[in-house]
mmCIF file of C-alpha atoms in Angstrom:
data_model
loop_
_atom_site.group_PDB
_atom_site.id
_atom_site.type_symbol
_atom_site.label_atom_id
_atom_site.label_comp_id
_atom_site.label_asym_id
_atom_site.label_seq_id
_atom_site.Cartn_x
_atom_site.Cartn_y
_atom_site.Cartn_z
ATOM 1 C CA UNK A 1 9.472 65.514 -3.419
ATOM 2 C CA UNK A 2 6.045 66.858 -4.349
ATOM 3 C CA UNK A 3 5.431 70.577 -4.443
ATOM 4 C CA UNK A 4 3.174 71.191 -1.436
ATOM 5 C CA UNK A 5 1.124 73.816 -3.233
ATOM 6 C CA UNK A 6 0.599 71.452 -6.157
ATOM 7 C CA UNK A 7 -0.447 68.677 -3.783
ATOM 8 C CA UNK A 8 -3.009 70.902 -2.054
ATOM 9 C CA UNK A 9 -4.433 71.914 -5.421
ATOM 10 C CA UNK A 10 -4.742 68.322 -6.642
ATOM 11 C CA UNK A 11 -6.373 67.125 -3.428
ATOM 12 C CA UNK A 12 -8.956 69.891 -3.856
ATOM 13 C CA UNK A 13 -10.284 68.229 -7.007
ATOM 14 C CA UNK A 14 -10.557 68.844 -10.739
ATOM 15 C CA UNK A 15 -12.100 72.326 -10.486
ATOM 16 C CA UNK A 16 -9.208 73.561 -8.366
ATOM 17 C CA UNK A 17 -6.747 71.890 -10.739
ATOM 18 C CA UNK A 18 -8.394 73.589 -13.712
ATOM 19 C CA UNK A 19 -8.275 77.021 -12.077
ATOM 20 C CA UNK A 20 -4.630 76.567 -11.109
ATOM 21 C CA UNK A 21 -3.650 75.439 -14.608
ATOM 22 C CA UNK A 22 -5.455 78.413 -16.142
ATOM 23 C CA UNK A 23 -3.525 80.748 -13.829
ATOM 24 C CA UNK A 24 -0.215 78.927 -14.359
ATOM 25 C CA UNK A 25 -0.015 78.049 -18.054
ATOM 26 C CA UNK A 26 2.864 75.802 -18.971
ATOM 27 C CA UNK A 27 3.642 74.833 -15.364
ATOM 28 C CA UNK A 28 3.437 71.075 -14.806
ATOM 29 C CA UNK A 29 2.248 69.563 -11.553
ATOM 30 C CA UNK A 30 5.006 68.076 -9.413
ATOM 31 C CA UNK A 31 3.443 65.230 -7.437
ATOM 32 C CA UNK A 32 6.580 63.141 -7.054
ATOM 33 C CA UNK A 33 6.427 61.037 -3.904
ATOM 34 C CA UNK A 34 2.955 62.356 -3.069
ATOM 35 C CA UNK A 35 0.497 60.367 -0.973
ATOM 36 C CA UNK A 36 -2.587 60.415 -3.187
ATOM 37 C CA UNK A 37 -4.141 57.291 -1.706
ATOM 38 C CA UNK A 38 -7.919 57.571 -1.816
ATOM 39 C CA UNK A 39 -7.755 60.920 -3.645
ATOM 40 C CA UNK A 40 -10.731 61.963 -5.762
ATOM 41 C CA UNK A 41 -9.117 62.622 -9.138
ATOM 42 C CA UNK A 42 -12.303 62.221 -11.167
ATOM 43 C CA UNK A 43 -11.763 63.901 -14.571
ATOM 44 C CA UNK A 44 -8.598 65.533 -13.241
ATOM 45 C CA UNK A 45 -6.231 66.948 -15.852
ATOM 46 C CA UNK A 46 -2.852 65.518 -14.868
ATOM 47 C CA UNK A 47 -1.265 66.032 -18.271
ATOM 48 C CA UNK A 48 2.515 66.059 -17.919
ATOM 49 C CA UNK A 49 2.350 65.680 -14.130
ATOM 50 C CA UNK A 50 5.295 64.128 -12.305
ATOM 51 C CA UNK A 51 3.856 61.048 -10.579
ATOM 52 C CA UNK A 52 7.139 59.278 -9.877
ATOM 53 C CA UNK A 53 7.090 57.505 -6.506
ATOM 54 C CA UNK A 54 3.517 58.722 -5.903
ATOM 55 C CA UNK A 55 1.036 56.459 -4.106
ATOM 56 C CA UNK A 56 -2.303 56.286 -5.937
ATOM 57 C CA UNK A 57 -3.743 53.417 -3.913
ATOM 58 C CA UNK A 58 -7.534 53.556 -4.017
ATOM 59 C CA UNK A 59 -7.601 56.846 -5.947
ATOM 60 C CA UNK A 60 -10.597 57.586 -8.161
ATOM 61 C CA UNK A 61 -9.047 58.096 -11.591
ATOM 62 C CA UNK A 62 -12.181 57.792 -13.724
ATOM 63 C CA UNK A 63 -11.815 60.116 -16.695
ATOM 64 C CA UNK A 64 -8.476 61.501 -15.488
ATOM 65 C CA UNK A 65 -6.011 62.556 -18.185
ATOM 66 C CA UNK A 66 -2.468 61.243 -17.690
ATOM 67 C CA UNK A 67 -1.190 62.124 -21.148
ATOM 68 C CA UNK A 68 2.551 62.694 -21.001
ATOM 69 C CA UNK A 69 2.641 62.202 -17.232
ATOM 70 C CA UNK A 70 5.787 60.762 -15.665
ATOM 71 C CA UNK A 71 5.649 57.498 -13.715
ATOM 72 C CA UNK A 72 8.270 55.375 -12.043
ATOM 73 C CA UNK A 73 8.098 53.518 -8.747
ATOM 74 C CA UNK A 74 4.505 54.731 -8.711
ATOM 75 C CA UNK A 75 1.866 52.664 -6.912
ATOM 76 C CA UNK A 76 -1.323 51.953 -8.855
ATOM 77 C CA UNK A 77 -3.124 49.676 -6.394
ATOM 78 C CA UNK A 78 -6.842 49.153 -5.894
ATOM 79 C CA UNK A 79 -7.818 51.639 -8.577
ATOM 80 C CA UNK A 80 -9.746 51.395 -11.840
ATOM 81 C CA UNK A 81 -7.628 52.484 -14.799
ATOM 82 C CA UNK A 82 -10.123 51.503 -17.490
ATOM 83 C CA UNK A 83 -11.430 55.061 -17.979
ATOM 84 C CA UNK A 84 -8.093 56.869 -17.632
ATOM 85 C CA UNK A 85 -7.043 58.839 -20.697
ATOM 86 C CA UNK A 86 -3.543 58.980 -22.110
ATOM 87 C CA UNK A 87 -2.074 55.892 -20.456
ATOM 88 C CA UNK A 88 -0.386 54.996 -23.736
ATOM 89 C CA UNK A 89 1.681 58.184 -23.585
ATOM 90 C CA UNK A 90 2.782 57.959 -19.942
ATOM 91 C CA UNK A 91 6.570 58.343 -19.711
ATOM 92 C CA UNK A 92 8.066 55.628 -17.518
ATOM 93 C CA UNK A 93 11.193 56.545 -15.562
ATOM 94 C CA UNK A 94 11.272 53.125 -13.925
ATOM 95 C CA UNK A 95 9.005 50.215 -13.002
ATOM 96 C CA UNK A 96 5.777 50.812 -11.108
ATOM 97 C CA UNK A 97 3.479 48.699 -8.961
ATOM 98 C CA UNK A 98 0.271 47.570 -10.706
ATOM 99 C CA UNK A 99 -1.908 45.688 -8.215
ATOM 100 C CA UNK A 100 -3.861 42.579 -9.150
ATOM 101 C CA UNK A 101 -6.871 44.361 -7.653
ATOM 102 C CA UNK A 102 -6.271 47.203 -10.119
ATOM 103 C CA UNK A 103 -6.240 44.752 -13.024
ATOM 104 C CA UNK A 104 -9.494 43.202 -11.814
ATOM 105 C CA UNK A 105 -11.203 46.553 -11.188
ATOM 106 C CA UNK A 106 -10.071 47.694 -14.634
ATOM 107 C CA UNK A 107 -11.402 44.448 -16.161
ATOM 108 C CA UNK A 108 -8.081 44.143 -17.931
ATOM 109 C CA UNK A 109 -8.734 47.344 -19.908
ATOM 110 C CA UNK A 110 -5.240 48.758 -19.454
ATOM 111 C CA UNK A 111 -3.108 49.506 -22.533
ATOM 112 C CA UNK A 112 -0.376 46.958 -23.069
ATOM 113 C CA UNK A 113 2.151 49.741 -23.679
ATOM 114 C CA UNK A 114 1.434 51.135 -20.210
ATOM 115 C CA UNK A 115 1.850 47.735 -18.570
ATOM 116 C CA UNK A 116 5.075 47.096 -20.441
ATOM 117 C CA UNK A 117 6.428 50.499 -19.483
ATOM 118 C CA UNK A 118 5.549 49.828 -15.851
ATOM 119 C CA UNK A 119 7.681 46.699 -15.973
ATOM 120 C CA UNK A 120 4.984 44.032 -16.077
ATOM 121 C CA UNK A 121 6.520 40.936 -17.749
ATOM 122 C CA UNK A 122 5.058 39.856 -21.091
ATOM 123 C CA UNK A 123 4.104 36.447 -19.707
ATOM 124 C CA UNK A 124 2.052 38.112 -16.978
ATOM 125 C CA UNK A 125 0.387 40.452 -19.448
ATOM 126 C CA UNK A 126 -0.691 37.422 -21.473
ATOM 127 C CA UNK A 127 -2.191 35.945 -18.306
ATOM 128 C CA UNK A 128 -4.301 39.019 -17.468
ATOM 129 C CA UNK A 129 -7.443 37.883 -19.361
ATOM 130 C CA UNK A 130 -7.728 34.884 -17.032
ATOM 131 C CA UNK A 131 -7.697 37.244 -14.033
ATOM 132 C CA UNK A 132 -10.455 39.462 -15.320
ATOM 133 C CA UNK A 133 -13.178 36.942 -16.058
ATOM 134 C CA UNK A 134 -15.058 34.775 -13.618
ATOM 135 C CA UNK A 135 -14.651 31.010 -13.908
ATOM 136 C CA UNK A 136 -16.718 29.538 -16.706
ATOM 137 C CA UNK A 137 -19.200 27.882 -14.371
ATOM 138 C CA UNK A 138 -19.368 30.179 -11.355
ATOM 139 C CA UNK A 139 -19.319 33.811 -10.371
ATOM 140 C CA UNK A 140 -16.690 34.804 -7.813
ATOM 141 C CA UNK A 141 -17.927 35.258 -4.262
ATOM 142 C CA UNK A 142 -17.183 37.082 -1.024
ATOM 143 C CA UNK A 143 -18.240 35.182 2.120
ATOM 144 C CA UNK A 144 -19.185 37.350 5.118
ATOM 145 C CA UNK A 145 -19.554 35.684 8.516
ATOM 146 C CA UNK A 146 -18.965 35.950 12.253
ATOM 147 C CA UNK A 147 -15.950 34.238 13.808
ATOM 148 C CA UNK A 148 -18.430 32.328 15.987
ATOM 149 C CA UNK A 149 -19.638 30.549 12.851
ATOM 150 C CA UNK A 150 -16.133 29.549 11.785
ATOM 151 C CA UNK A 151 -16.873 25.806 11.776
ATOM 152 C CA UNK A 152 -19.646 26.156 9.216
ATOM 153 C CA UNK A 153 -17.911 28.928 7.265
ATOM 154 C CA UNK A 154 -14.713 26.902 6.962
ATOM 155 C CA UNK A 155 -16.604 23.837 5.759
ATOM 156 C CA UNK A 156 -18.595 25.831 3.209
ATOM 157 C CA UNK A 157 -15.490 27.660 2.015
ATOM 158 C CA UNK A 158 -13.613 24.392 1.472
ATOM 159 C CA UNK A 159 -16.514 22.836 -0.435
ATOM 160 C CA UNK A 160 -16.983 25.885 -2.636
ATOM 161 C CA UNK A 161 -13.274 25.937 -3.470
ATOM 162 C CA UNK A 162 -13.347 22.205 -4.171
ATOM 163 C CA UNK A 163 -16.138 22.814 -6.676
ATOM 164 C CA UNK A 164 -14.233 25.537 -8.505
ATOM 165 C CA UNK A 165 -15.758 28.671 -6.977
ATOM 166 C CA UNK A 166 -13.360 31.575 -6.482
ATOM 167 C CA UNK A 167 -14.272 32.611 -2.949
ATOM 168 C CA UNK A 168 -12.677 34.861 -0.333
ATOM 169 C CA UNK A 169 -13.551 34.979 3.349
ATOM 170 C CA UNK A 170 -12.394 36.099 6.748
ATOM 171 C CA UNK A 171 -14.516 36.624 9.885
ATOM 172 C CA UNK A 172 -15.704 40.223 9.966
ATOM 173 C CA UNK A 173 -15.572 40.606 13.729
ATOM 174 C CA UNK A 174 -11.982 39.333 13.907
ATOM 175 C CA UNK A 175 -10.622 42.281 11.916
ATOM 176 C CA UNK A 176 -9.346 45.653 13.066
ATOM 177 C CA UNK A 177 -11.390 48.816 12.619
ATOM 178 C CA UNK A 178 -9.249 50.288 9.827
ATOM 179 C CA UNK A 179 -9.508 47.037 7.863
ATOM 180 C CA UNK A 180 -13.285 47.090 8.130
ATOM 181 C CA UNK A 181 -13.602 50.715 7.126
ATOM 182 C CA UNK A 182 -11.225 50.626 4.167
ATOM 183 C CA UNK A 183 -10.625 47.097 2.911
ATOM 184 C CA UNK A 184 -13.911 45.211 3.167
ATOM 185 C CA UNK A 185 -15.962 47.533 0.928
ATOM 186 C CA UNK A 186 -13.213 47.151 -1.679
ATOM 187 C CA UNK A 187 -13.251 43.375 -1.231
ATOM 188 C CA UNK A 188 -17.000 43.289 -1.719
ATOM 189 C CA UNK A 189 -16.629 45.472 -4.786
ATOM 190 C CA UNK A 190 -14.133 43.080 -6.368
ATOM 191 C CA UNK A 191 -16.374 40.012 -6.180
ATOM 192 C CA UNK A 192 -19.496 39.239 -8.205
ATOM 193 C CA UNK A 193 -21.591 37.704 -5.437
ATOM 194 C CA UNK A 194 -21.747 38.434 -1.715
ATOM 195 C CA UNK A 195 -22.790 35.561 0.543
ATOM 196 C CA UNK A 196 -23.732 36.447 4.123
ATOM 197 C CA UNK A 197 -23.866 33.629 6.673
ATOM 198 C CA UNK A 198 -26.883 34.485 8.820
ATOM 199 C CA UNK A 199 -27.041 33.175 12.371
ATOM 200 C CA UNK A 200 -28.103 34.609 15.711
ATOM 201 C CA UNK A 201 -24.471 35.482 16.426
ATOM 202 C CA UNK A 202 -23.861 36.999 12.994
ATOM 203 C CA UNK A 203 -26.921 39.249 13.002
ATOM 204 C CA UNK A 204 -25.944 40.470 16.481
ATOM 205 C CA UNK A 205 -22.467 41.403 15.223
ATOM 206 C CA UNK A 206 -21.993 45.054 14.214
ATOM 207 C CA UNK A 207 -19.167 44.216 11.755
ATOM 208 C CA UNK A 208 -21.321 41.603 10.008
ATOM 209 C CA UNK A 209 -24.204 44.082 9.824
ATOM 210 C CA UNK A 210 -21.774 46.526 8.213
ATOM 211 C CA UNK A 211 -20.907 43.922 5.582
ATOM 212 C CA UNK A 212 -24.610 43.330 4.960
ATOM 213 C CA UNK A 213 -25.101 47.076 4.509
ATOM 214 C CA UNK A 214 -22.222 47.237 2.006
ATOM 215 C CA UNK A 215 -23.572 44.188 0.160
ATOM 216 C CA UNK A 216 -27.065 45.692 -0.043
ATOM 217 C CA UNK A 217 -25.520 48.893 -1.379
ATOM 218 C CA UNK A 218 -23.697 46.909 -4.071
ATOM 219 C CA UNK A 219 -26.995 45.226 -4.999
ATOM 220 C CA UNK A 220 -28.662 48.639 -5.327
ATOM 221 C CA UNK A 221 -25.802 49.887 -7.493
ATOM 222 C CA UNK A 222 -26.048 46.890 -9.828
ATOM 223 C CA UNK A 223 -29.796 46.150 -10.102
ATOM 224 C CA UNK A 224 -29.225 44.333 -13.379
ATOM 225 C CA UNK A 225 -27.272 41.619 -11.534
ATOM 226 C CA UNK A 226 -28.208 39.345 -8.669
ATOM 227 C CA UNK A 227 -25.530 39.988 -6.047
ATOM 228 C CA UNK A 228 -26.638 39.205 -2.487
ATOM 229 C CA UNK A 229 -27.085 35.629 -1.223
ATOM 230 C CA UNK A 230 -28.092 35.340 2.458
ATOM 231 C CA UNK A 231 -27.255 31.901 3.903
ATOM 232 C CA UNK A 232 -29.395 30.735 6.823
ATOM 233 C CA UNK A 233 -27.652 28.608 9.476
ATOM 234 C CA UNK A 234 -30.635 28.821 11.807
ATOM 235 C CA UNK A 235 -34.129 30.336 11.713
ATOM 236 C CA UNK A 236 -33.225 33.782 13.018
ATOM 237 C CA UNK A 237 -33.125 35.498 9.626
ATOM 238 C CA UNK A 238 -36.629 34.158 8.882
ATOM 239 C CA UNK A 239 -38.098 35.139 12.257
ATOM 240 C CA UNK A 240 -36.221 38.126 13.696
ATOM 241 C CA UNK A 241 -38.033 41.458 13.577
ATOM 242 C CA UNK A 242 -35.014 43.661 12.907
ATOM 243 C CA UNK A 243 -34.132 45.988 10.041
ATOM 244 C CA UNK A 244 -31.251 43.714 9.047
ATOM 245 C CA UNK A 245 -33.356 40.542 8.983
ATOM 246 C CA UNK A 246 -36.209 42.236 7.133
ATOM 247 C CA UNK A 247 -33.751 43.558 4.572
ATOM 248 C CA UNK A 248 -32.278 40.096 4.042
ATOM 249 C CA UNK A 249 -35.726 38.530 3.659
ATOM 250 C CA UNK A 250 -36.191 40.653 0.553
ATOM 251 C CA UNK A 251 -33.643 38.360 -1.104
ATOM 252 C CA UNK A 252 -33.631 34.650 -1.886
ATOM 253 C CA UNK A 253 -32.288 32.895 1.224
ATOM 254 C CA UNK A 254 -30.068 29.837 0.872
ATOM 255 C CA UNK A 255 -31.362 27.372 3.487
ATOM 256 C CA UNK A 256 -28.507 25.587 5.293
ATOM 257 C CA UNK A 257 -30.343 25.012 8.581
ATOM 258 C CA UNK A 258 -29.729 21.286 8.272
ATOM 259 C CA UNK A 259 -26.007 21.693 7.626
ATOM 260 C CA UNK A 260 -24.990 19.175 10.301
ATOM 261 C CA UNK A 261 -26.838 16.404 8.434
ATOM 262 C CA UNK A 262 -24.691 15.356 5.443
ATOM 263 C CA UNK A 263 -27.648 14.663 3.172
ATOM 264 C CA UNK A 264 -29.342 17.998 3.891
ATOM 265 C CA UNK A 265 -26.052 19.858 3.613
ATOM 266 C CA UNK A 266 -25.352 18.222 0.259
ATOM 267 C CA UNK A 267 -28.721 19.323 -1.124
ATOM 268 C CA UNK A 268 -28.232 22.875 0.117
ATOM 269 C CA UNK A 269 -24.720 23.015 -1.338
ATOM 270 C CA UNK A 270 -26.026 21.818 -4.692
ATOM 271 C CA UNK A 271 -28.624 24.612 -4.693
ATOM 272 C CA UNK A 272 -26.005 27.201 -3.753
ATOM 273 C CA UNK A 273 -23.650 26.051 -6.515
ATOM 274 C CA UNK A 274 -26.497 26.322 -8.994
ATOM 275 C CA UNK A 275 -27.323 29.827 -7.800
ATOM 276 C CA UNK A 276 -23.666 30.880 -7.917
ATOM 277 C CA UNK A 277 -23.673 30.101 -11.624
ATOM 278 C CA UNK A 278 -26.811 32.153 -12.250
ATOM 279 C CA UNK A 279 -27.205 35.820 -13.092
ATOM 280 C CA UNK A 280 -30.852 35.921 -12.065
ATOM 281 C CA UNK A 281 -32.405 34.733 -8.781
ATOM 282 C CA UNK A 282 -34.996 31.954 -8.608
ATOM 283 C CA UNK A 283 -38.561 33.196 -9.231
ATOM 284 C CA UNK A 284 -39.652 33.220 -5.584
ATOM 285 C CA UNK A 285 -37.823 33.758 -2.277
ATOM 286 C CA UNK A 286 -37.318 30.908 0.170
ATOM 287 C CA UNK A 287 -39.782 30.587 3.026
ATOM 288 C CA UNK A 288 -38.918 29.888 6.625
#
């Protein structure tokens, strides 16, 4: 069981940890069984800390030092371990949980010795490179849409999968509040491209607008990459005078307004597949 004082110190951040360690030389942090999900452990010195049975889901571990720390039945889910120091010297008291999302966020940059100590089978470790690169032809994609557009979204999803695109989707306005607040930003972060199905219903949906906001934020954070692909089901995104529509019109819009006509849909799908394999957008945005 974690020492409550130690837990309070760690949750206060690296400065508090540093002050405590200076005042308590030689005393190691006992965080066994601690709930550290979502904790900001940026550059935290966790040298020799007891992390057995601790939950580090979603924790920010960039630059943290885990040299000589103890792990065992520890949960490393949805966190980036690529910048963590001392993983090679972590002492494993038992297997731990290493999430696939953690492997993806870390781009596979996790020491093999750490994975082996955590109980990850050798065959799985060999497979990790295939999890951390996009398919040869296409970037991975997150598909945001309203449940009212399920017919089109389901058709597009199936066709993208059939063509080899790694795509994830679920109607935004069919999810619970906690899922929206915590999971969707992480989902968007995991994928290379964010496609937003734009319709009258979608742009009127607060959850879809939230996804658009998160996607725009990802685009701003990665200006060197083309991230956001609005998909027009009708003319609303071209014509509506709203902040959301104006924001989307700043990006190249994939025109699927003729999606019910097989020939038009086929042409639009071909364009989308081409754009999903591109790092840079076409030279000029689509016009309504």
